[in-house]
Tab-separated table of N, CA and C in Angstrom:
chain	number	residue	atom	x	y	z
A	19	MET	N	0.801	-0.997	0.216
A	19	MET	CA	-0.098	-0.214	0.256
A	19	MET	C	0.658	0.875	-0.265
A	20	ASN	N	1.917	1.066	0.790
A	20	ASN	CA	2.610	2.557	0.851
A	20	ASN	C	3.212	2.742	-0.664
A	21	ASN	N	3.902	1.493	-1.616
A	21	ASN	CA	3.984	1.673	-2.903
A	21	ASN	C	3.108	2.747	-3.816
A	22	ASN	N	1.976	2.477	-3.699
A	22	ASN	CA	0.715	3.184	-4.245
A	22	ASN	C	0.707	4.854	-3.656
A	23	PHE	N	1.236	5.132	-1.943
A	23	PHE	CA	0.584	5.916	-2.042
A	23	PHE	C	1.276	7.111	-1.935
A	24	ASN	N	2.992	6.370	-2.763
A	24	ASN	CA	4.227	7.262	-3.310
A	24	ASN	C	3.940	7.309	-4.677
A	25	ASP	N	3.688	6.527	-5.012
A	25	ASP	CA	3.490	6.891	-6.377
A	25	ASP	C	2.306	8.124	-6.147
A	26	LEU	N	0.927	8.285	-5.972
A	26	LEU	CA	0.651	8.863	-6.067
A	26	LEU	C	0.902	10.210	-5.481
A	27	ASN	N	1.893	10.711	-4.842
A	27	ASN	CA	3.033	11.611	-4.191
A	27	ASN	C	3.762	12.149	-5.618
A	28	GLU	N	3.799	11.674	-5.896
A	28	GLU	CA	5.038	11.448	-7.222
A	28	GLU	C	3.880	12.445	-8.131
A	29	VAL	N	2.368	11.762	-8.670
A	29	VAL	CA	1.690	12.426	-9.637
A	29	VAL	C	1.575	13.523	-9.148
A	30	THR	N	1.473	13.818	-7.989
A	30	THR	CA	0.057	14.585	-7.032
A	30	THR	C	1.446	16.366	-7.456
A	31	GLU	N	3.503	15.841	-7.613
A	31	GLU	CA	3.985	16.767	-7.664
A	31	GLU	C	4.142	16.980	-8.966
A	32	GLN	N	4.005	16.680	-9.842
A	32	GLN	CA	4.356	16.554	-11.210
A	32	GLN	C	3.042	17.122	-11.889
A	33	GLU	N	1.901	17.059	-11.106
A	33	GLU	CA	1.121	17.652	-11.469
A	33	GLU	C	1.218	19.460	-10.979
A	34	LEU	N	0.947	19.515	-9.715
A	34	LEU	CA	1.658	20.819	-9.193
A	34	LEU	C	2.417	21.651	-9.854
A	35	SER	N	3.745	20.835	-10.416
A	35	SER	CA	4.883	21.641	-10.868
A	35	SER	C	4.323	22.388	-12.326
A	36	GLU	N	3.740	21.001	-12.892
A	36	GLU	CA	2.593	21.486	-14.447
A	36	GLU	C	1.537	22.289	-14.306
A	37	SER	N	1.078	22.721	-13.061
A	37	SER	CA	0.277	23.941	-13.287
A	37	SER	C	0.968	24.857	-12.227
A	38	VAL	N	2.215	25.147	-11.899
A	38	VAL	CA	2.750	26.178	-11.794
A	38	VAL	C	3.444	26.869	-13.035
A	39	ASN	N	3.655	26.114	-13.935
A	39	ASN	CA	4.219	26.250	-15.279
A	39	ASN	C	3.097	26.617	-16.275
A	40	ASP	N	1.933	26.489	-15.651
A	40	ASP	CA	0.705	26.564	-16.838
A	40	ASP	C	0.621	28.376	-16.149
A	41	MET	N	0.484	28.298	-14.843
A	41	MET	CA	0.396	30.167	-14.137
A	41	MET	C	1.260	30.951	-14.263
A	42	ILE	N	2.782	29.964	-14.802
A	42	ILE	CA	4.187	31.215	-15.544
A	42	ILE	C	3.359	31.750	-16.745
A	43	LYS	N	3.218	31.024	-17.597
A	43	LYS	CA	2.848	30.460	-19.417
A	43	LYS	C	1.319	31.647	-19.248
A	44	ASP	N	0.509	31.560	-18.275
A	44	ASP	CA	-0.678	32.071	-18.143
A	44	ASP	C	-0.510	33.885	-17.805
A	45	ILE	N	0.578	34.659	-16.960
A	45	ILE	CA	0.702	35.777	-16.825
A	45	ILE	C	1.546	36.435	-17.104
A	46	VAL	N	2.604	35.768	-18.135
A	46	VAL	CA	3.330	36.184	-19.014
A	46	VAL	C	2.565	36.568	-20.073
A	47	ALA	N	1.746	35.441	-20.401
A	47	ALA	CA	1.098	36.232	-22.036
A	47	ALA	C	-0.232	37.254	-21.737
A	48	GLU	N	-0.127	36.944	-20.825
A	48	GLU	CA	-1.386	38.478	-20.261
A	48	GLU	C	-0.274	39.425	-20.382
A	49	ARG	N	0.811	39.585	-19.750
A	49	ARG	CA	1.683	40.584	-19.685
A	49	ARG	C	1.945	41.536	-21.119
A	50	ILE	N	2.683	40.215	-22.260
A	50	ILE	CA	3.421	40.452	-22.991
A	50	ILE	C	2.887	41.838	-23.931
A	51	PRO	N	1.226	42.127	-23.986
A	51	PRO	CA	0.639	43.337	-24.789
A	51	PRO	C	1.091	44.313	-24.028
A	52	GLU	N	1.633	44.028	-22.488
A	52	GLU	CA	1.630	45.531	-22.295
A	52	GLU	C	3.483	45.686	-22.112
A	53	LEU	N	4.183	44.787	-22.379
A	53	LEU	CA	5.620	45.151	-22.243
A	53	LEU	C	6.053	45.855	-23.968
A	54	LYS	N	7.052	46.705	-23.405
A	54	LYS	CA	7.489	47.227	-24.918
A	54	LYS	C	8.960	46.493	-25.453
A	55	PRO	N	8.900	46.419	-26.716
A	55	PRO	CA	9.844	45.227	-27.457
A	55	PRO	C	11.108	46.332	-27.326
A	56	ASP	N	12.338	45.679	-27.424
A	56	ASP	CA	13.453	45.934	-26.902
A	56	ASP	C	13.850	46.535	-25.388
A	57	THR	N	12.749	46.340	-24.664
A	57	THR	CA	13.376	47.163	-23.262
A	57	THR	C	13.919	45.701	-22.323
A	58	GLU	N	14.313	45.577	-21.850
A	58	GLU	CA	14.793	44.761	-20.846
A	58	GLU	C	13.755	45.080	-19.054
A	59	TYR	N	13.592	43.321	-19.057
A	59	TYR	CA	12.395	44.070	-17.821
A	59	TYR	C	13.596	42.169	-16.799
A	60	THR	N	13.273	42.437	-15.603
A	60	THR	CA	13.475	41.486	-14.968
A	60	THR	C	12.418	40.818	-14.208
A	61	VAL	N	12.216	39.581	-14.071
A	61	VAL	CA	10.992	38.428	-13.471
A	61	VAL	C	10.087	39.747	-12.492
A	62	LYS	N	10.724	40.387	-11.397
A	62	LYS	CA	9.392	40.766	-10.749
A	62	LYS	C	9.089	41.984	-11.686
A	63	GLN	N	9.428	42.329	-12.474
A	63	GLN	CA	8.690	43.445	-13.184
A	63	GLN	C	7.626	42.828	-14.588
A	64	ILE	N	8.339	41.768	-14.770
A	64	ILE	CA	7.185	41.160	-15.586
A	64	ILE	C	6.136	40.224	-14.682
A	65	PHE	N	6.246	40.042	-13.477
A	65	PHE	CA	5.136	39.252	-12.394
A	65	PHE	C	4.726	40.710	-11.504
A	66	SER	N	4.787	41.659	-12.015
A	66	SER	CA	4.760	42.928	-11.294
A	66	SER	C	3.082	42.915	-10.674
A	67	ALA	N	2.014	43.045	-11.377
A	67	ALA	CA	0.615	42.589	-10.489
A	67	ALA	C	0.666	41.880	-9.390
A	68	HIS	N	1.334	40.712	-9.608
A	68	HIS	CA	1.314	39.342	-8.811
A	68	HIS	C	2.081	39.216	-7.775
A	69	TRP	N	3.504	40.342	-7.967
A	69	TRP	CA	4.435	39.695	-7.256
A	69	TRP	C	4.412	40.198	-5.381
A	70	GLU	N	3.666	40.883	-4.976
A	70	GLU	CA	3.058	40.952	-3.679
A	70	GLU	C	2.395	39.571	-3.096
A	71	LEU	N	1.651	39.162	-4.251
A	71	LEU	CA	0.578	37.791	-3.667
A	71	LEU	C	1.736	36.718	-3.247
A	72	PHE	N	2.694	36.682	-3.960
A	72	PHE	CA	3.822	35.504	-3.737
A	72	PHE	C	4.709	35.417	-2.719
A	73	GLU	N	4.596	34.410	-2.247
A	73	GLU	CA	5.337	34.758	-0.955
A	73	GLU	C	6.982	34.454	-1.054
A	74	VAL	N	7.885	34.766	-0.010
A	74	VAL	CA	8.824	35.610	-0.372
A	74	VAL	C	9.825	34.409	-1.086
A	75	GLN	N	9.616	33.132	-0.103
A	75	GLN	CA	9.959	31.462	-0.906
A	75	GLN	C	10.048	31.610	-2.516
A	76	PHE	N	8.666	31.744	-3.047
A	76	PHE	CA	8.101	31.659	-4.602
A	76	PHE	C	8.714	32.277	-5.344
A	77	ARG	N	8.796	33.768	-4.350
A	77	ARG	CA	9.551	34.649	-5.742
A	77	ARG	C	10.809	33.765	-6.337
A	78	ARG	N	11.570	33.743	-5.076
A	78	ARG	CA	13.214	33.435	-5.602
A	78	ARG	C	13.155	31.571	-6.465
A	79	ASP	N	12.434	31.371	-6.345
A	79	ASP	CA	11.917	29.983	-6.870
A	79	ASP	C	11.495	30.214	-8.207
A	80	LEU	N	11.025	31.290	-8.188
A	80	LEU	CA	10.152	32.090	-9.519
A	80	LEU	C	11.445	32.191	-10.628
A	81	GLY	N	12.312	33.006	-10.214
A	81	GLY	CA	13.189	33.646	-10.893
A	81	GLY	C	13.871	32.077	-11.657
A	82	GLY	N	14.399	31.016	-11.583
A	82	GLY	CA	14.627	30.068	-11.603
A	82	GLY	C	13.625	28.825	-12.945
A	83	MET	N	12.513	29.032	-12.218
A	83	MET	CA	11.555	28.268	-13.104
A	83	MET	C	11.383	29.295	-14.337
A	84	VAL	N	11.401	30.812	-14.387
A	84	VAL	CA	11.326	31.143	-15.557
A	84	VAL	C	12.343	31.248	-16.228
A	85	SER	N	13.534	30.882	-16.262
A	85	SER	CA	14.550	30.953	-16.514
A	85	SER	C	14.535	29.821	-17.617
A	86	ILE	N	14.275	28.408	-16.448
A	86	ILE	CA	14.315	27.229	-17.218
A	86	ILE	C	13.486	26.956	-18.817
A	87	LEU	N	11.816	27.830	-18.397
A	87	LEU	CA	10.971	28.041	-19.258
A	87	LEU	C	11.329	28.593	-20.157
A	88	VAL	N	12.169	29.688	-20.101
A	88	VAL	CA	12.758	30.622	-21.680
A	88	VAL	C	13.736	29.550	-22.246
A	89	GLN	N	14.432	28.867	-21.459
A	89	GLN	CA	15.645	27.962	-21.794
A	89	GLN	C	15.039	26.609	-23.426
A	90	GLN	N	13.609	26.729	-22.899
A	90	GLN	CA	12.650	25.309	-22.860
A	90	GLN	C	11.990	26.256	-24.200
A	91	GLN	N	12.279	27.288	-24.393
A	91	GLN	CA	11.447	28.293	-25.482
A	91	GLN	C	9.539	28.004	-25.236
A	92	SER	N	9.409	27.585	-23.666
A	92	SER	CA	8.094	27.370	-23.358
A	92	SER	C	7.453	28.967	-23.255
A	93	LEU	N	8.241	30.445	-23.168
A	93	LEU	CA	7.752	31.753	-23.111
A	93	LEU	C	8.263	32.342	-24.034
A	94	PRO	N	7.346	33.636	-24.152
A	94	PRO	CA	7.820	34.105	-24.987
A	94	PRO	C	8.833	35.353	-25.036
A	95	LEU	N	9.990	34.592	-24.311
A	95	LEU	CA	10.675	35.815	-23.574
A	95	LEU	C	12.275	35.357	-24.105
A	96	LYS	N	12.971	36.264	-24.227
A	96	LYS	CA	14.302	36.117	-24.371
A	96	LYS	C	15.739	36.611	-23.254
A	97	HIS	N	16.341	36.020	-22.943
A	97	HIS	CA	17.122	36.183	-21.671
A	97	HIS	C	18.433	36.956	-22.335
A	98	VAL	N	18.655	38.135	-22.132
A	98	VAL	CA	19.319	38.969	-22.263
A	98	VAL	C	20.680	39.474	-21.289
A	99	GLY	N	20.924	38.762	-20.801
A	99	GLY	CA	21.737	38.924	-19.420
A	99	GLY	C	21.337	39.019	-17.571
A	100	LYS	N	22.060	40.087	-17.108
A	100	LYS	CA	22.079	40.119	-15.424
A	100	LYS	C	21.870	41.624	-15.529
A	101	ASP	N	20.755	42.064	-14.521
A	101	ASP	CA	21.490	43.269	-14.166
A	101	ASP	C	22.063	43.381	-13.101
A	102	SER	N	22.674	44.675	-12.404
A	102	SER	CA	23.787	44.840	-11.297
A	102	SER	C	23.398	44.008	-9.726
A	103	SER	N	22.236	43.938	-10.045
A	103	SER	CA	21.862	42.983	-8.391
A	103	SER	C	22.211	41.669	-8.642
A	104	ASN	N	22.172	41.178	-10.144
A	104	ASN	CA	22.357	39.785	-10.531
A	104	ASN	C	20.995	39.038	-10.869
A	105	ALA	N	19.843	39.993	-11.418
A	105	ALA	CA	18.746	39.502	-11.349
A	105	ALA	C	18.834	39.083	-13.252
A	106	ASN	N	18.148	38.109	-13.871
A	106	ASN	CA	18.198	37.825	-15.153
A	106	ASN	C	17.193	39.141	-15.827
A	107	MET	N	17.769	39.324	-16.876
A	107	MET	CA	16.864	40.382	-17.444
A	107	MET	C	16.702	39.284	-18.727
A	108	TYR	N	15.010	40.072	-19.161
A	108	TYR	CA	14.461	39.721	-20.567
A	108	TYR	C	14.269	40.637	-21.514
A	109	THR	N	13.922	40.056	-22.439
A	109	THR	CA	12.885	40.722	-23.148
A	109	THR	C	12.575	39.862	-24.053
A	110	ILE	N	11.219	40.780	-25.074
A	110	ILE	CA	9.952	39.869	-26.019
A	110	ILE	C	11.062	39.140	-27.127
A	111	SER	N	10.384	38.063	-26.675
A	111	SER	CA	11.640	37.492	-28.212
A	111	SER	C	10.695	37.670	-29.434
A	112	LYS	N	10.948	37.911	-30.441
A	112	LYS	CA	10.444	38.238	-31.914
A	112	LYS	C	10.445	36.895	-32.334
A	113	PRO	N	9.228	36.987	-32.910
A	113	PRO	CA	8.660	35.372	-33.531
A	113	PRO	C	9.652	35.303	-35.380
């Protein structure tokens, strides 16, 4: 019976991860029309309307999640470097 419970936990973690990725994609999709081309943005700026709603640890994790999704080309963003505080900077990727 423990094996079934462990399998259930793994599925739940995977589903949670997919759900968070979907949320990130949805928020970025909402923001794209508001972002200016050729302007560099931090994750905090991209998620500005939601930023204060996120717990501090989730904000820290969000940067890594966005970075991975950008590398996978799952977000319409392009990594363009880091700012003076070492935050990743993104621009809108051109189709």
